[in-house]
Amino acid sequence: MTDSDEEFLTIGVFARTSGLTPSALRFYDDCGLLVPASIDAKSGYRYYTRAQSKRANIIRQLREIGMPLDKVASALDGDGAAAVEIVDRHVEDLAAHARAAAEAAVSIRRLFDETYCTATVSVAEFASAVAQVSSAAGTSDDFPVLRGVLIEVDGSSVTLTATDRYRLSTRSLVAQCSPGAAWSRIASVGSLGSVTATGTLVLTATDDSMVIDSDGARATVDPVDGEFPDWRTIMDGLAPTVTRVVLQRDFVPLGGGTLRIEAGPNGVRVGGVAIPAQVTGSESVVFFDAAVLQAAVESAVGPDLMLDIAAPDHPMLVRSAVDGALTTLVMPVLG
């Protein structure tokens, strides 16, 4: 950072003032929508100014009504009249299938006498995360631990992770947590699919499992024994990205067999079909099992995807453009 009369805010402080999560700010920096005012050359820490709060708030509100990244960029780059027209057209497009949303009162339950902390999260968000992440869980009896979903609870979040060795999906949810020790459990996929209530639910650890309280009912989760792979080490060990693609997931053509993805300065072709996309970096050609890639695309959050390609024999990172909280690794195959 350099000396300046302008106050610099850390990414955590700026996230709280703007209503965006730190992962969302990193995503919007990577795609050029909201670039930090300063980046420390040694540590890589991002810093923002209060003057950027207006742009951050506009981005947050446009994304909350489901506006794709390209339309958000056009609204921000245009004048006031053009931006209003873009918003109006987007709302008109949504009107046919939009449903009214009511803000529900969040019941925060704190169990101070428990050894482990408890976590209160939205039922809708938890059910959505289970559906998205569990699609990456394994089905083979050879690796029974991979047939479960790893649930990690700390002081501020609940993280769900699953992998079948060919694909890995992880999603973090903001949670209200009581005092107590952080914990993790591996839960069978089937025992997590029974959450149907509305409002909020509370996750509580037991000595060998966990329970879910929602809408006055309590369900005990079926535990899965074993040691889950260290997914954070896997993420940290990824090779640097050489090609980044931002595209709308509805435009990704998927079929059977092996799928070829070509990305570079001339655009993107998936299975030989040219699709609209924003590409940065050098040219890459990678191949994927269409069924594996399709599962990753279908489980993504929101209308947009960011694909980070490192090499033909390295996993591709698939990030959802809503807030960057859902991340998936997809292993390539030989072409």
XYZ file of N, CA and C in Angstrom, residues 46-174:
387
model
N -5.838 -7.589 -0.767
C -6.607 -6.598 -1.511
C -7.106 -5.516 -0.568
N -7.074 -4.256 -1.039
C -7.570 -3.127 -0.265
C -8.519 -2.295 -1.121
N -9.559 -1.804 -0.473
C -10.590 -1.025 -1.155
C -10.742 0.335 -0.475
N -11.443 1.252 -1.142
C -11.755 2.546 -0.550
C -13.264 2.671 -0.384
N -13.671 3.598 0.504
C -15.101 3.805 0.718
C -15.790 4.316 -0.546
N -15.021 4.983 -1.417
C -15.609 5.490 -2.661
C -16.100 4.346 -3.559
N -15.566 3.127 -3.344
C -15.974 1.983 -4.159
C -17.250 1.313 -3.634
N -17.757 1.780 -2.486
C -18.930 1.139 -1.882
C -20.158 1.243 -2.783
N -20.321 2.390 -3.460
C -21.500 2.560 -4.313
C -21.506 1.515 -5.429
N -20.371 1.333 -6.093
C -20.289 0.336 -7.178
C -20.537 -1.064 -6.612
N -19.961 -1.348 -5.431
C -20.160 -2.657 -4.816
C -21.634 -2.890 -4.484
N -22.290 -1.869 -3.958
C -23.707 -2.018 -3.606
C -24.570 -2.209 -4.845
N -24.241 -1.497 -5.929
C -24.993 -1.664 -7.180
C -24.818 -3.088 -7.704
N -23.580 -3.583 -7.689
C -23.317 -4.948 -8.147
C -24.108 -5.950 -7.306
N -24.060 -5.778 -5.974
C -24.772 -6.707 -5.095
C -26.264 -6.720 -5.397
N -26.864 -5.542 -5.553
C -28.302 -5.484 -5.774
C -28.694 -6.034 -7.151
N -27.878 -5.772 -8.156
C -28.177 -6.318 -9.481
C -28.055 -7.835 -9.488
N -27.054 -8.367 -8.770
C -26.893 -9.811 -8.717
C -28.014 -10.467 -7.903
N -28.526 -9.739 -6.891
C -29.615 -10.283 -6.079
C -30.889 -10.479 -6.892
N -31.049 -9.715 -7.968
C -32.219 -9.920 -8.827
C -31.863 -10.782 -10.038
N -30.713 -11.470 -9.955
C -30.370 -12.464 -10.960
C -29.817 -11.924 -12.255
N -29.268 -10.708 -12.265
C -28.752 -10.153 -13.518
C -27.411 -10.786 -13.869
N -27.235 -11.298 -15.114
C -25.966 -11.898 -15.534
C -24.822 -10.887 -15.515
N -23.598 -11.395 -15.467
C -22.426 -10.529 -15.359
C -22.300 -9.547 -16.515
N -22.602 -9.999 -17.752
C -22.420 -9.107 -18.887
C -23.384 -7.924 -18.813
N -24.613 -8.163 -18.340
C -25.573 -7.076 -18.205
C -25.191 -6.143 -17.054
N -24.652 -6.710 -15.980
C -24.187 -5.879 -14.871
C -23.087 -4.940 -15.352
N -22.134 -5.490 -16.120
C -21.038 -4.667 -16.645
C -21.565 -3.566 -17.558
N -22.536 -3.895 -18.396
C -23.106 -2.891 -19.299
C -23.812 -1.802 -18.519
N -24.538 -2.170 -17.461
C -25.236 -1.178 -16.653
C -24.253 -0.251 -15.945
N -23.164 -0.813 -15.442
C -22.175 -0.001 -14.734
C -21.397 0.916 -15.664
N -21.155 0.447 -16.888
C -20.340 1.218 -17.826
C -21.146 2.257 -18.600
N -22.484 2.115 -18.621
C -23.312 3.047 -19.377
C -23.727 4.247 -18.538
N -24.480 5.174 -19.171
C -24.979 6.313 -18.411
C -26.234 5.899 -17.645
N -26.788 6.839 -16.869
C -27.926 6.526 -16.013
C -29.124 6.012 -16.771
N -29.458 6.653 -17.886
C -30.631 6.242 -18.654
C -30.463 4.832 -19.216
N -29.265 4.555 -19.737
C -29.009 3.219 -20.291
C -29.063 2.159 -19.201
N -28.527 2.466 -18.007
C -28.543 1.518 -16.903
C -29.969 1.211 -16.465
N -30.801 2.255 -16.388
C -32.200 2.058 -15.996
C -32.923 1.173 -17.004
N -32.630 1.385 -18.291
C -33.277 0.577 -19.328
C -32.859 -0.890 -19.210
N -31.574 -1.123 -18.908
C -31.091 -2.494 -18.747
C -31.787 -3.169 -17.575
N -31.918 -2.437 -16.463
C -32.594 -2.989 -15.287
C -34.061 -3.281 -15.602
N -34.732 -2.332 -16.254
C -36.152 -2.524 -16.568
C -36.368 -3.742 -17.463
N -35.515 -3.887 -18.468
C -35.650 -5.040 -19.370
C -35.413 -6.351 -18.633
N -34.446 -6.344 -17.720
C -34.167 -7.562 -16.961
C -35.365 -7.928 -16.081
N -35.943 -6.932 -15.430
C -37.097 -7.192 -14.573
C -38.280 -7.703 -15.397
N -38.457 -7.148 -16.592
C -39.532 -7.625 -17.465
C -39.325 -9.093 -17.829
N -38.040 -9.462 -18.084
C -37.743 -10.853 -18.426
C -38.052 -11.799 -17.252
N -37.849 -11.293 -16.035
C -38.073 -12.121 -14.858
C -39.540 -12.201 -14.450
N -40.344 -11.217 -14.888
C -41.709 -11.085 -14.385
C -42.555 -12.325 -14.624
N -42.328 -13.021 -15.747
C -43.162 -14.172 -16.092
C -42.993 -15.316 -15.090
N -41.824 -15.455 -14.507
C -41.608 -16.596 -13.615
C -41.104 -16.205 -12.219
N -41.115 -14.892 -11.953
C -40.646 -14.447 -10.639
C -41.673 -14.766 -9.563
N -41.235 -15.027 -8.411
C -42.147 -15.255 -7.301
C -41.785 -14.321 -6.156
N -42.821 -13.946 -5.438
C -42.597 -13.018 -4.341
C -41.784 -13.695 -3.248
N -40.860 -12.926 -2.715
C -40.021 -13.458 -1.636
C -40.271 -12.656 -0.369
N -40.453 -13.332 0.729
C -40.672 -12.661 2.012
C -39.495 -12.939 2.920
N -39.076 -11.901 3.581
C -37.945 -12.057 4.492
C -38.429 -12.712 5.781
N -37.856 -13.851 6.065
C -38.286 -14.608 7.243
C -37.441 -14.219 8.453
N -38.097 -14.248 9.588
C -37.381 -13.976 10.838
C -36.456 -15.138 11.142
N -35.228 -14.812 11.459
C -34.223 -15.837 11.737
C -34.159 -16.098 13.243
N -34.409 -17.352 13.574
C -34.345 -17.747 14.984
C -32.946 -18.239 15.303
N -32.288 -17.545 16.189
C -30.912 -17.902 16.555
C -30.924 -18.656 17.884
N -30.554 -19.895 17.792
C -30.525 -20.732 18.985
C -29.093 -20.947 19.447
N -28.833 -20.562 20.632
C -27.484 -20.698 21.185
C -27.517 -21.647 22.385
N -26.779 -22.709 22.269
C -26.728 -23.715 23.321
C -25.371 -23.602 24.029
N -25.349 -22.773 25.075
C -24.081 -22.453 25.721
C -23.491 -23.616 26.519
N -24.324 -24.612 26.805
C -23.823 -25.696 27.630
C -23.267 -26.859 26.818
N -23.183 -26.690 25.476
C -22.675 -27.765 24.638
C -21.156 -27.653 24.483
N -20.485 -28.812 24.368
C -19.043 -28.818 24.123
C -18.735 -28.245 22.753
N -19.532 -28.642 21.768
C -19.329 -28.168 20.405
C -20.218 -26.952 20.132
N -19.783 -26.109 19.214
C -20.624 -24.991 18.802
C -21.808 -25.526 17.986
N -22.876 -24.766 17.958
C -23.997 -25.098 17.087
C -24.056 -24.056 15.973
N -24.652 -24.407 14.859
C -24.727 -23.503 13.712
C -26.167 -23.383 13.253
N -26.636 -22.158 13.092
C -27.980 -21.900 12.581
C -27.865 -21.350 11.169
N -28.517 -22.013 10.214
C -28.453 -21.603 8.812
C -29.848 -21.638 8.209
N -29.979 -21.007 7.059
C -31.230 -21.040 6.316
C -31.507 -22.450 5.807
N -32.733 -22.916 5.991
C -33.116 -24.236 5.473
C -32.947 -24.289 3.965
N -33.406 -23.236 3.280
C -33.339 -23.220 1.815
C -31.895 -23.283 1.331
N -31.006 -22.523 1.966
C -29.612 -22.525 1.539
C -28.945 -23.864 1.841
N -29.256 -24.444 2.999
C -28.653 -25.727 3.347
C -29.118 -26.821 2.388
N -30.424 -26.844 2.106
C -30.952 -27.852 1.179
C -30.346 -27.687 -0.206
N -30.187 -26.430 -0.631
C -29.570 -26.166 -1.933
C -28.128 -26.646 -1.959
N -27.375 -26.366 -0.889
C -25.975 -26.786 -0.830
C -25.856 -28.309 -0.828
N -26.732 -28.977 -0.099
C -26.714 -30.448 -0.078
C -26.934 -30.999 -1.483
N -27.934 -30.443 -2.193
C -28.235 -30.931 -3.540
C -27.063 -30.701 -4.489
N -26.433 -29.526 -4.385
C -25.339 -29.192 -5.297
C -24.092 -30.013 -5.015
N -23.726 -30.136 -3.749
C -22.476 -30.793 -3.385
C -22.596 -32.319 -3.452
N -23.717 -32.859 -3.001
C -23.850 -34.317 -2.929
C -23.814 -34.984 -4.294
N -24.066 -34.216 -5.357
C -23.983 -34.815 -6.692
C -22.560 -35.245 -7.033
N -21.571 -34.715 -6.283
C -20.176 -35.094 -6.512
C -19.740 -36.254 -5.628
N -20.616 -36.731 -4.748
C -20.254 -37.834 -3.849
C -20.058 -39.125 -4.638
N -19.225 -40.012 -4.122
C -18.948 -41.271 -4.797
C -20.071 -42.279 -4.624
N -20.042 -43.295 -5.444
C -21.037 -44.372 -5.375
C -20.387 -45.737 -5.234
N -19.066 -45.792 -5.287
C -18.360 -47.072 -5.248
C -18.217 -47.568 -3.809
N -18.398 -48.875 -3.621
C -18.199 -49.488 -2.315
C -16.726 -49.597 -1.957
N -15.839 -49.390 -2.939
C -14.403 -49.476 -2.687
C -13.915 -48.334 -1.812
N -14.608 -47.199 -1.852
C -14.227 -46.036 -1.051
C -15.466 -45.524 -0.311
N -15.890 -46.230 0.741
C -17.141 -45.867 1.412
C -17.146 -44.463 1.981
N -15.984 -43.936 2.399
C -15.957 -42.592 2.976
C -16.368 -41.543 1.946
N -16.140 -41.838 0.660
C -16.476 -40.881 -0.388
C -17.969 -40.897 -0.727
N -18.702 -41.805 -0.123
C -20.151 -41.851 -0.338
C -20.882 -40.849 0.563
N -20.124 -40.160 1.407
C -20.709 -39.188 2.322
C -20.349 -37.768 1.969
N -20.946 -36.832 2.708
C -20.666 -35.401 2.568
C -19.975 -34.930 3.843
N -18.828 -34.303 3.692
C -18.119 -33.740 4.836
C -18.788 -32.420 5.231
N -19.209 -32.315 6.485
C -19.815 -31.084 6.990
C -18.896 -30.525 8.068
N -18.432 -29.286 7.860
C -17.515 -28.630 8.792
C -18.188 -27.377 9.343
N -18.156 -27.228 10.656
C -18.777 -26.082 11.318
C -17.713 -25.369 12.143
N -17.569 -24.060 11.897
C -16.659 -23.280 12.720
C -17.432 -22.094 13.306
N -16.742 -21.045 13.675
C -17.397 -19.943 14.352
C -18.295 -19.077 13.507
N -18.244 -19.220 12.181
C -19.044 -18.317 11.348
C -19.599 -18.956 10.086
N -19.303 -20.218 9.839
C -19.740 -20.809 8.572
C -19.964 -22.311 8.695
N -20.727 -22.824 7.718
C -20.917 -24.260 7.544
C -20.437 -24.587 6.134
N -19.515 -25.542 6.007
C -18.950 -25.906 4.710
C -19.272 -27.360 4.407
N -19.832 -27.596 3.214
C -20.166 -28.951 2.771
C -19.259 -29.314 1.594
N -18.688 -30.520 1.628
C -17.751 -30.951 0.587
C -17.994 -32.414 0.249
N -17.924 -32.740 -1.041
C -18.049 -34.136 -1.486
C -17.144 -34.350 -2.694
N -16.677 -35.581 -2.861
C -15.829 -35.900 -4.013
C -15.937 -37.382 -4.347
N -15.827 -37.691 -5.629
C -15.756 -39.084 -6.075
C -14.408 -39.381 -6.729
N -13.417 -38.492 -6.521
C -12.057 -38.546 -7.073
C -11.969 -37.998 -8.489
N -13.090 -37.942 -9.196
C -13.095 -37.353 -10.533
C -13.652 -35.925 -10.502
N -14.429 -35.650 -9.472
C -15.013 -34.328 -9.294
C -15.058 -34.027 -7.805
N -14.829 -32.766 -7.459
C -14.899 -32.332 -6.066
C -15.713 -31.054 -6.013
N -16.722 -31.003 -5.143
C -17.545 -29.806 -4.992
C -17.571 -29.393 -3.531
N -17.458 -28.104 -3.297
C -17.512 -27.586 -1.938
C -18.263 -26.259 -1.928
N -19.083 -26.060 -0.905
C -19.825 -24.814 -0.773
C -19.862 -24.394 0.687
N -19.664 -23.104 0.943
C -19.697 -22.557 2.291
C -20.938 -21.701 2.471
N -21.547 -21.793 3.655
C -22.721 -21.002 3.999
C -22.405 -20.145 5.221
N -22.866 -18.911 5.198
C -22.729 -18.059 6.374
C -23.679 -18.584 7.450
